[in-house]
mmCIF file of C-alpha atoms in Angstrom:
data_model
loop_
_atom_site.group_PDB
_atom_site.id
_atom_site.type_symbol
_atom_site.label_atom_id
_atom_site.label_comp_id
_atom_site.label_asym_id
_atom_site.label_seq_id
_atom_site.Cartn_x
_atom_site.Cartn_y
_atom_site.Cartn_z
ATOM 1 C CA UNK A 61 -23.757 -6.325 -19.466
ATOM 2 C CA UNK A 62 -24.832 -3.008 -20.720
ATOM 3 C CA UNK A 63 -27.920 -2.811 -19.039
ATOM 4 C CA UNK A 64 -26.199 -3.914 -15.928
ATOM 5 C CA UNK A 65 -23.980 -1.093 -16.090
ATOM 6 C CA UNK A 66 -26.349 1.586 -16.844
ATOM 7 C CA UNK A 67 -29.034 0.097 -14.208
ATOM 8 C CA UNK A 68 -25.813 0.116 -11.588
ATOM 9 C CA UNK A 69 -25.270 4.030 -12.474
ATOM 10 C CA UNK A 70 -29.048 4.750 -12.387
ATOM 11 C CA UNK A 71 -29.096 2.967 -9.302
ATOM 12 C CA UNK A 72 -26.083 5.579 -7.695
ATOM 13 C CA UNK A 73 -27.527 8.616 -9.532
ATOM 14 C CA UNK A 74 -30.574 7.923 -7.218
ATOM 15 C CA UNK A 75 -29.354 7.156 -4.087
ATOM 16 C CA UNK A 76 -27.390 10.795 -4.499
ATOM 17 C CA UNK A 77 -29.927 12.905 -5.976
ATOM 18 C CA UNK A 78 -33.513 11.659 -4.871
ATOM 19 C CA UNK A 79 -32.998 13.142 -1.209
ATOM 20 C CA UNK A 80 -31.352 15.890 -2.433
ATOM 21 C CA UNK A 81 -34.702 16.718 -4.720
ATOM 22 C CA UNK A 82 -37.365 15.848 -2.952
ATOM 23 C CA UNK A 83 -35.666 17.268 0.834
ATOM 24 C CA UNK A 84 -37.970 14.720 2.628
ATOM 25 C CA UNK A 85 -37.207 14.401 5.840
ATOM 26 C CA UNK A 86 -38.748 11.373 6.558
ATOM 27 C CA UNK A 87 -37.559 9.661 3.570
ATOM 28 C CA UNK A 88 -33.523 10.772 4.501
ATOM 29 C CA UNK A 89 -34.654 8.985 7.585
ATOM 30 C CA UNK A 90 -35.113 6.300 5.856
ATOM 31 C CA UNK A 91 -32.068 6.291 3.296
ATOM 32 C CA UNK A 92 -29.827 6.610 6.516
ATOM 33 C CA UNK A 93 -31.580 3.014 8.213
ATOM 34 C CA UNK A 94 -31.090 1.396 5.405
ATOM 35 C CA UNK A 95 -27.621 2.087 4.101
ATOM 36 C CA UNK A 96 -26.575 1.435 7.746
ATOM 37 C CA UNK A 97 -28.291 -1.550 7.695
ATOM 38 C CA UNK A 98 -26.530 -1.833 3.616
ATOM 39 C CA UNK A 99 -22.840 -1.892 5.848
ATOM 40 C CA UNK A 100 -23.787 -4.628 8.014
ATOM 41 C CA UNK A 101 -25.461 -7.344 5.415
ATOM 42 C CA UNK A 102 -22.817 -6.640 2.616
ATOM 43 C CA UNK A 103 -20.093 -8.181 5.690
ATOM 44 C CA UNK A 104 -22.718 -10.747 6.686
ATOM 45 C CA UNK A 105 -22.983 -11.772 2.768
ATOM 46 C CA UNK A 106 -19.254 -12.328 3.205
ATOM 47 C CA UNK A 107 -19.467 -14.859 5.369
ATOM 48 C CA UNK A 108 -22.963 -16.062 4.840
ATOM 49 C CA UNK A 109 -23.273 -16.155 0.482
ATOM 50 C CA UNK A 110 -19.486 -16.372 -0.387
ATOM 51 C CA UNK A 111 -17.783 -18.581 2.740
ATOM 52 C CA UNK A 112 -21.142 -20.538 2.960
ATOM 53 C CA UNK A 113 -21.554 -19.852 6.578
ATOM 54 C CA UNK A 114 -24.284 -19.070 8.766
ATOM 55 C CA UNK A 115 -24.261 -16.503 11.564
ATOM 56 C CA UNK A 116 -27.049 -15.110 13.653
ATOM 57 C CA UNK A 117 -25.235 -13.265 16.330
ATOM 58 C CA UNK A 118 -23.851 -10.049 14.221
ATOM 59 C CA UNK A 119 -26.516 -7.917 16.001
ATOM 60 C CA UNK A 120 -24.440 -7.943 19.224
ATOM 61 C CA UNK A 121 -21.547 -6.719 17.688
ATOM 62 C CA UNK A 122 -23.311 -3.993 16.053
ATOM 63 C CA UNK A 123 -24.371 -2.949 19.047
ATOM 64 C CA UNK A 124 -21.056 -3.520 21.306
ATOM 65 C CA UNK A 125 -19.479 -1.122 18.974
ATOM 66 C CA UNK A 126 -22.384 1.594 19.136
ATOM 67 C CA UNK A 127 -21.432 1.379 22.814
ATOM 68 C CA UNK A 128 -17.982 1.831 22.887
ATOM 69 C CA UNK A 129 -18.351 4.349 20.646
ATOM 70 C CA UNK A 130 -21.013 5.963 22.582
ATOM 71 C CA UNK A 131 -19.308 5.898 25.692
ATOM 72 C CA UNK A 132 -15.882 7.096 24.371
ATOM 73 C CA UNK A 133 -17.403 9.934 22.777
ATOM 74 C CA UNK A 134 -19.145 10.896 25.682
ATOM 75 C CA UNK A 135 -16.081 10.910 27.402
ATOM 76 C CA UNK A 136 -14.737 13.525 25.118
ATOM 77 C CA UNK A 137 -12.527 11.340 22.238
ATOM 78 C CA UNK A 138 -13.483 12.622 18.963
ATOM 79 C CA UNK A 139 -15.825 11.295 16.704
ATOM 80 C CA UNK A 140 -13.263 9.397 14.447
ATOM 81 C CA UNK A 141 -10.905 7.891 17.206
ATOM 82 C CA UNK A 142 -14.351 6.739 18.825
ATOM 83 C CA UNK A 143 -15.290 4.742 15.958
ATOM 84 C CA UNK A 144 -11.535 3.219 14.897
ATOM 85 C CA UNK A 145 -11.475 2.053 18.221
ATOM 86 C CA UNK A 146 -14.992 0.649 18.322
ATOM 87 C CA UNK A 147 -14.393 -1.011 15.295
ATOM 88 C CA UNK A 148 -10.890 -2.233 15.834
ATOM 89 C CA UNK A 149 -11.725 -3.961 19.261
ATOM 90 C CA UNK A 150 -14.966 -4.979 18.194
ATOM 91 C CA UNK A 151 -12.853 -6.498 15.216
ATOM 92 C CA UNK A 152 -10.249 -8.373 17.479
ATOM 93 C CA UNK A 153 -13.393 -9.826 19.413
ATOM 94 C CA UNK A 154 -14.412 -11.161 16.376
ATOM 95 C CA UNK A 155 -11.504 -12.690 15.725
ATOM 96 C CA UNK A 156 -11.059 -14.175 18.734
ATOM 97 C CA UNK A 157 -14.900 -15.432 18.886
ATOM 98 C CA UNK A 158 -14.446 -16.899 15.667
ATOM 99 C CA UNK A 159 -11.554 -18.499 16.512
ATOM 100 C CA UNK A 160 -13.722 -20.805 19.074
ATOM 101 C CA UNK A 161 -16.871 -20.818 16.993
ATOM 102 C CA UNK A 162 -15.764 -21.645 14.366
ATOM 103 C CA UNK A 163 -14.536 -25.337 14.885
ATOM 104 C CA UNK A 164 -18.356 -25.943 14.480
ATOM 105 C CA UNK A 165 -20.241 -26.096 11.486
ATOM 106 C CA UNK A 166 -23.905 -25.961 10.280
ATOM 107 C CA UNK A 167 -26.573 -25.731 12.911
ATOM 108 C CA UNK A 168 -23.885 -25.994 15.210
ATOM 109 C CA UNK A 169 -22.315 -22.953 14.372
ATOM 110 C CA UNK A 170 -26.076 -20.992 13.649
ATOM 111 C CA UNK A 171 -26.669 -21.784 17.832
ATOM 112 C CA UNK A 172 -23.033 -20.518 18.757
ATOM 113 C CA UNK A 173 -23.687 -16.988 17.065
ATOM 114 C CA UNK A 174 -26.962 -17.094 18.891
ATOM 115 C CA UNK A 175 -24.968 -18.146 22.555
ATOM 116 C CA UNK A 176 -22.647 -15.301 21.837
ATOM 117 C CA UNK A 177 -25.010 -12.653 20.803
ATOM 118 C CA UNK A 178 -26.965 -13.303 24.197
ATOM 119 C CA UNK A 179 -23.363 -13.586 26.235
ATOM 120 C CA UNK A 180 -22.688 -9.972 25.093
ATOM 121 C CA UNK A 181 -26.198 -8.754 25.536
ATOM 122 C CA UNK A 182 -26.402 -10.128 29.032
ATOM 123 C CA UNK A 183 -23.415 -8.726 29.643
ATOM 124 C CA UNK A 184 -24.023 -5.015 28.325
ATOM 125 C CA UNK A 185 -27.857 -4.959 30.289
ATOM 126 C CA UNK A 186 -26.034 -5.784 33.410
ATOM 127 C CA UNK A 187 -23.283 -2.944 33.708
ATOM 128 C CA UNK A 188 -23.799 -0.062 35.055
ATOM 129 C CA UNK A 189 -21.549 1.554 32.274
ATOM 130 C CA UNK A 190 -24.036 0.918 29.491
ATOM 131 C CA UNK A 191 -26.777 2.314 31.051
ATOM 132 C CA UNK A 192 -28.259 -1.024 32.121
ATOM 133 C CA UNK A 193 -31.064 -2.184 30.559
ATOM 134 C CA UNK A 194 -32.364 1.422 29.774
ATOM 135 C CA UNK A 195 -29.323 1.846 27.477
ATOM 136 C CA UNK A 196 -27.144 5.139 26.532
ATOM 137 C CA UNK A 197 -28.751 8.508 26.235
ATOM 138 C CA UNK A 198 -27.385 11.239 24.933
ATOM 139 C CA UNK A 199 -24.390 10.382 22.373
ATOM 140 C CA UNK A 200 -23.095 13.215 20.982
ATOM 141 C CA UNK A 201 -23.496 13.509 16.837
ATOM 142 C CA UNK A 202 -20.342 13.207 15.377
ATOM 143 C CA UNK A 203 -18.101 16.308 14.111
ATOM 144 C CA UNK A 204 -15.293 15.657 11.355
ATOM 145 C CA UNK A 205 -12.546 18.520 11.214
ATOM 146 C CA UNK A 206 -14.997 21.417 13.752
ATOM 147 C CA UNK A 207 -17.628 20.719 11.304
ATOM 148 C CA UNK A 208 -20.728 19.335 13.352
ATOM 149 C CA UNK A 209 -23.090 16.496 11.258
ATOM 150 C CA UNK A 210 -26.189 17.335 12.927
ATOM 151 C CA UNK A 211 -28.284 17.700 9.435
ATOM 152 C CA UNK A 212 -29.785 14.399 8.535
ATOM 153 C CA UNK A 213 -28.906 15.223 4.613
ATOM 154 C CA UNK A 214 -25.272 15.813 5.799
ATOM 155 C CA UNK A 215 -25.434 12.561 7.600
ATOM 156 C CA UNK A 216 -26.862 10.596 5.091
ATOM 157 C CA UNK A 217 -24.058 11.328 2.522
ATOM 158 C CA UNK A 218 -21.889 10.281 5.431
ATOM 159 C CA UNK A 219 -23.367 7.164 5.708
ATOM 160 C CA UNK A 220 -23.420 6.581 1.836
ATOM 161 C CA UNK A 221 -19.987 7.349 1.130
ATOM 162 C CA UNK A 222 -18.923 5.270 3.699
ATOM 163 C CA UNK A 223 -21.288 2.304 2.115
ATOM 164 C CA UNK A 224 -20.032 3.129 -1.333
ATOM 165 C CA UNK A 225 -16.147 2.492 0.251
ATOM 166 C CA UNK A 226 -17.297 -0.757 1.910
ATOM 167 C CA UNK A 227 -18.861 -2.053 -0.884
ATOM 168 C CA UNK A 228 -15.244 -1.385 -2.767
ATOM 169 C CA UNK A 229 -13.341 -2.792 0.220
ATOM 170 C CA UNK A 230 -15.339 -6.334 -0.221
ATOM 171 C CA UNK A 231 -15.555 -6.255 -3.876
ATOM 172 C CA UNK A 232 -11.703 -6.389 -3.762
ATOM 173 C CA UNK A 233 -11.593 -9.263 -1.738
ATOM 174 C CA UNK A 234 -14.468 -11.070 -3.564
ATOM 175 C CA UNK A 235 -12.788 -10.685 -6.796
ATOM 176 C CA UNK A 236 -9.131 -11.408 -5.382
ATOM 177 C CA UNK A 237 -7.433 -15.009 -5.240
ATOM 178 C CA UNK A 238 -8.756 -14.657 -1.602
ATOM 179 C CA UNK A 239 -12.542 -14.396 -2.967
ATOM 180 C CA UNK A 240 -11.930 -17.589 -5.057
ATOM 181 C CA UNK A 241 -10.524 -19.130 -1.625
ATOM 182 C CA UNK A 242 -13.971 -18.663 0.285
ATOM 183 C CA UNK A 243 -16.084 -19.382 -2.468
ATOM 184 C CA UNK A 244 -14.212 -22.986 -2.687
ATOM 185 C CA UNK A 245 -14.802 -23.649 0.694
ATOM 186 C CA UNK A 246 -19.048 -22.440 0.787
ATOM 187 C CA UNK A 247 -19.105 -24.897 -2.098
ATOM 188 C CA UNK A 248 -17.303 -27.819 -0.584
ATOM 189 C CA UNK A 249 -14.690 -27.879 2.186
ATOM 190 C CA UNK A 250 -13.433 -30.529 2.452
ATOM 191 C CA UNK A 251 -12.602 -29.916 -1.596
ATOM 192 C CA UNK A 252 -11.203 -26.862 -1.154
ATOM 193 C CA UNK A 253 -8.679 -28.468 1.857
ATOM 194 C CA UNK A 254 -7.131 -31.020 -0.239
ATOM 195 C CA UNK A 255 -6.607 -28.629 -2.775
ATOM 196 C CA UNK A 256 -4.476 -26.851 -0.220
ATOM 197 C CA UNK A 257 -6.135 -24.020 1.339
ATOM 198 C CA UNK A 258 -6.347 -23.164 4.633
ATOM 199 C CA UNK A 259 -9.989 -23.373 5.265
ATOM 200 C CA UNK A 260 -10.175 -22.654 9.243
ATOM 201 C CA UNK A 261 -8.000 -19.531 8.646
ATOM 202 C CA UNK A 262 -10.136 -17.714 5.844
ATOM 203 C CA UNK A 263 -13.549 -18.712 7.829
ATOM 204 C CA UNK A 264 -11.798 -16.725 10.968
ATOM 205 C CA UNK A 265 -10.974 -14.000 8.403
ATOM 206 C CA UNK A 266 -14.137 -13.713 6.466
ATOM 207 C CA UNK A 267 -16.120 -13.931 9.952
ATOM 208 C CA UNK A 268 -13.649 -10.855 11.040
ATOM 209 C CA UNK A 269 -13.831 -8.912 8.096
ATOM 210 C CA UNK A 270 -17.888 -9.252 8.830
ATOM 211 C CA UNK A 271 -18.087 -8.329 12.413
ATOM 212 C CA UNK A 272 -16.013 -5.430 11.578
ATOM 213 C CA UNK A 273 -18.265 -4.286 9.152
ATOM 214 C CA UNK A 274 -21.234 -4.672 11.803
ATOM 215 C CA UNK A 275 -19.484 -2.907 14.133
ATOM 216 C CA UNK A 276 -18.854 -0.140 11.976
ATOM 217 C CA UNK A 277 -22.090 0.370 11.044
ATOM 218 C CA UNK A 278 -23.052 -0.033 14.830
ATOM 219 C CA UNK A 279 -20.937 2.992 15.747
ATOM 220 C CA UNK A 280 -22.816 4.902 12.419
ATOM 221 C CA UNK A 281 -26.059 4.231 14.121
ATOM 222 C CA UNK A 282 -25.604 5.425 17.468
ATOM 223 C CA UNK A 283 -24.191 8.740 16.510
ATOM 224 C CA UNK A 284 -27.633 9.368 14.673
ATOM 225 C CA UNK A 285 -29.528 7.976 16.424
ATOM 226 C CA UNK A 286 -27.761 9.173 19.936
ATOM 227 C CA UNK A 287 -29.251 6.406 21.575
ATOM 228 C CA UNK A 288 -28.724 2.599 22.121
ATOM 229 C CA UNK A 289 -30.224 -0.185 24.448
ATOM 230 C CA UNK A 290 -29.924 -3.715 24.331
ATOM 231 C CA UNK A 291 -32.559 -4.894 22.728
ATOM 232 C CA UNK A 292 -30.750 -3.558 18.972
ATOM 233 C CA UNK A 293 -28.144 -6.318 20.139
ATOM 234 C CA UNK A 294 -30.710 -9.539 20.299
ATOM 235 C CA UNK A 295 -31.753 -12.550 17.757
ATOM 236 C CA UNK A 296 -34.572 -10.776 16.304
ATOM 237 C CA UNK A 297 -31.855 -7.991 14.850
ATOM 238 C CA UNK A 298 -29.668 -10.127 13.832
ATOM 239 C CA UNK A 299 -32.808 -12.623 11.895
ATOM 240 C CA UNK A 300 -33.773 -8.938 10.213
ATOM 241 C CA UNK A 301 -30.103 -8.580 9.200
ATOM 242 C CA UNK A 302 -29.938 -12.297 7.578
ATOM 243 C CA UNK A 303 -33.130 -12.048 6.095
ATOM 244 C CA UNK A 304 -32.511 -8.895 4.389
ATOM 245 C CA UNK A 305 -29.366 -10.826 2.995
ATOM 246 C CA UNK A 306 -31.341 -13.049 1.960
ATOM 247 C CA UNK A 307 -34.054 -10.898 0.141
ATOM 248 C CA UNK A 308 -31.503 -9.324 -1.574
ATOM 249 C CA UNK A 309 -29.411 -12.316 -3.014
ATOM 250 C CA UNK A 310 -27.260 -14.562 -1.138
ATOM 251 C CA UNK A 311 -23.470 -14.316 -2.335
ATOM 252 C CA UNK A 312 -24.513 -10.768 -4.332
ATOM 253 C CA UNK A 313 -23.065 -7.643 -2.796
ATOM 254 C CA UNK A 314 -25.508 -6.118 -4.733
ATOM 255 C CA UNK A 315 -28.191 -7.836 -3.325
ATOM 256 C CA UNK A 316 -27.301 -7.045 0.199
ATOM 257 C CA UNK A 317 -27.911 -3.241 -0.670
ATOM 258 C CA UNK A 318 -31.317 -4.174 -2.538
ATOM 259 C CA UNK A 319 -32.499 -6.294 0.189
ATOM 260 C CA UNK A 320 -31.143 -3.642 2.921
ATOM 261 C CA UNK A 321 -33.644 -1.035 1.395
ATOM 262 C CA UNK A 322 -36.305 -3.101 0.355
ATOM 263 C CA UNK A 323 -36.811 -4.891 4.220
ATOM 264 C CA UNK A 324 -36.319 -1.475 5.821
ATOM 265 C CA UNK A 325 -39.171 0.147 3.754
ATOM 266 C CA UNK A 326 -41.053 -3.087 3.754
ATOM 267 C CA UNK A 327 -41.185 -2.463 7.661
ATOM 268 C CA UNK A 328 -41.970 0.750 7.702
ATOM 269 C CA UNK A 329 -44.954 0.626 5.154
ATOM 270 C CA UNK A 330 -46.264 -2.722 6.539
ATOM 271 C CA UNK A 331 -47.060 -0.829 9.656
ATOM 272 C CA UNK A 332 -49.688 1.091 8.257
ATOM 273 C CA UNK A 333 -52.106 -2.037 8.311
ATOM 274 C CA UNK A 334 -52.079 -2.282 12.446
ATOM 275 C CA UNK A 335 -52.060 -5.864 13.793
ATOM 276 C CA UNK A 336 -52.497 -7.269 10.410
ATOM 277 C CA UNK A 337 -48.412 -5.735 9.617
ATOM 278 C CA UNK A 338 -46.401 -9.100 10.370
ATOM 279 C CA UNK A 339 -49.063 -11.000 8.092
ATOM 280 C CA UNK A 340 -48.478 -8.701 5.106
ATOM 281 C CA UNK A 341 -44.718 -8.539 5.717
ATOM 282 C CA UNK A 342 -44.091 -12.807 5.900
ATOM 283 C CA UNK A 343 -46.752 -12.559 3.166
ATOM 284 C CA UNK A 344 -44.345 -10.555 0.611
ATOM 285 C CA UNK A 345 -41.152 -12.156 2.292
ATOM 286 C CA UNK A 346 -42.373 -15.907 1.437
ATOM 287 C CA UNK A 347 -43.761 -14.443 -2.445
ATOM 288 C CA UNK A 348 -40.156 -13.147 -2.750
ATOM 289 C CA UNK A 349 -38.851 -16.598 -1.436
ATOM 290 C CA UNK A 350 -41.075 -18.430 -3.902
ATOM 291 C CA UNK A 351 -40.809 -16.744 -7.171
ATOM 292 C CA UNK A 352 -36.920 -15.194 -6.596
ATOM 293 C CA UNK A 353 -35.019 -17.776 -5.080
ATOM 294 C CA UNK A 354 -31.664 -16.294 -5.688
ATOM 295 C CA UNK A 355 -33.446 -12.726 -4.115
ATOM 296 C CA UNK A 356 -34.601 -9.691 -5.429
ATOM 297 C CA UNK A 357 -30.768 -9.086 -7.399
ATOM 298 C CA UNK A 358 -31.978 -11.609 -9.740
ATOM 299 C CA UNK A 359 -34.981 -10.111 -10.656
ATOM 300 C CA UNK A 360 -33.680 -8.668 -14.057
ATOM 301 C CA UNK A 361 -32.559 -12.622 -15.169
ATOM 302 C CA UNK A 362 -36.156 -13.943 -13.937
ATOM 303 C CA UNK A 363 -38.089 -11.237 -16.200
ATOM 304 C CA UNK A 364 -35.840 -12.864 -18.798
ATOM 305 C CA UNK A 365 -36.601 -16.407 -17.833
ATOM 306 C CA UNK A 366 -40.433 -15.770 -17.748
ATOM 307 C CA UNK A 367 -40.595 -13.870 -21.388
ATOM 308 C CA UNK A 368 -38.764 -16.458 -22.838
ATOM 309 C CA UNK A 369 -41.291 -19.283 -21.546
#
């Protein structure tokens, strides 16, 4: 417990300081990917690790909301309303697609997140709105009270403290009566309905809660990045987002910021060997699969494990 706590402080006390010290510009870069990236897997481990769900559609609604957001900035609404409303309507999409999902299950349910995610891609790379399948140029970065973000260090504390609040958000649910509720039904619905609860209503609110997150951290994106197309809202985003889930530790909120950072620089470093990248990365992803089941969150309890063979 001890060294849980002091590694979780030691784990903060980096994220904060390290850019700060080093002033890398290229590694801020990277700290601002991956705690994005952080926002949307610690709502996919919602539904995925603790409602026992599967969902590969969550890029679209990352990207929906980087759009709306986009557009109504560029339209002149300010930086915050932009991303409430983003997020809120993004949110009651959600909520309505998981409404109609959701009567599936399994596999079932895995190739209805895919039909959806392609729905609202089509849709976006067909309007004229969106900028077609060339995307949106040009969106503004965001300014909070006349003060303009446009330092990535600035931004990147942005971004964190807005992880840091999420993370907080779904650790209150995950530890409330509601947490208990989901965790019944990823272990056994049909269980967890005869002890009462009202399984199709929390799977509709956990899959919410999750797209809300994505979209939030679809709208974070966009304003950094000040550019969007379609292609951030297709399967092989939403795969990276579940595998990085998965990495990290399915069901661990923890995990989903360990495997967040450790997938994004795991990218980024496995391009240095060429054509030969995707063999090194699926070569580390499967030794992580093999030896750290639960993901790279459980690393401390394997070291145990092993010394006391």
């Amino acid at each position: 417990m001890l060294l849980k706590k002091y590694g979780n402080l030691a784990a903060i006390a980096a994220l904060v300081l390290v850019p700060l010290i080093l002033n890398d510009p290229f590694l801020t870069h990277m700290g601002i990917r991956a705690t994005t990236a952080a926002i949307v897997v610690m709502g996919l481990t919602l539904f995925i690790g603790y409602t026992g769900q599967i969902s590969l559609g969550h890029a679209a609604f990352f990207g929906l909301a980087a759009y709306i957001s986009g557009i109504l900035m560029k339209s002149g609404f300010p930086f915050l309303g932009s991303v409430a409303i983003a997020t809120i309507s993004v949110g009651i999409l959600g909520c309505i697609v998981g409404l109609i999902v959701l009567r599936t299950s399994g596999h079932y349910l895995a190739l209805a997140s895919i039909a959806v995610g392609v729905i609202l891609q089509t849709l976006v790379k067909n309007s004229s709105i969106t900028g077609g399948p060339s995307g949106l140029t040009a969106v503004p970065s965001p300014s909070l009270f006349g003060w303009t973000l446009n330092s990535d260090l600035m931004y990147y504390y942005m971004v964190l403290l807005c992880m840091v609040v999420g993370f907080i958000i779904l650790r209150r649910i995950t530890d409330s009566r509601t947490g208990d509720a989901l965790r019944s039904i990823a272990n056994n619905e049909l269980a967890a309905q005869s002890l009462g609860i009202p399984v199709f209503k929390y799977k509709v609110l956990s899959f919410t809660v999750s797209t809300m997150f994505a979209a939030f951290a679809g709208t974070l994106f966009v304003h950094y990045d000040g550019f969007i197309d379609p292609d951030r809202m297709g399967l092989p985003i939403s795969i990276f987002f579940f595998v990085m889930a998965f990495i990290g530790g399915i069901g661990n909120l923890y995990g989903s910021i360990i495997g967040a950072f450790a997938i994004t620089i795991l990218e980024e470093y496995a391009q240095g060997f060429g054509n030969y990248n995707v063999l090194v990365y699926g070569l580390l992803l499967a030794i992580v699969i093999l030896f750290l089941p639960k993901g790279l969150s459980d690393l401390p309890n394997a070291i145990g494990r092993w010394r006391t063979r």
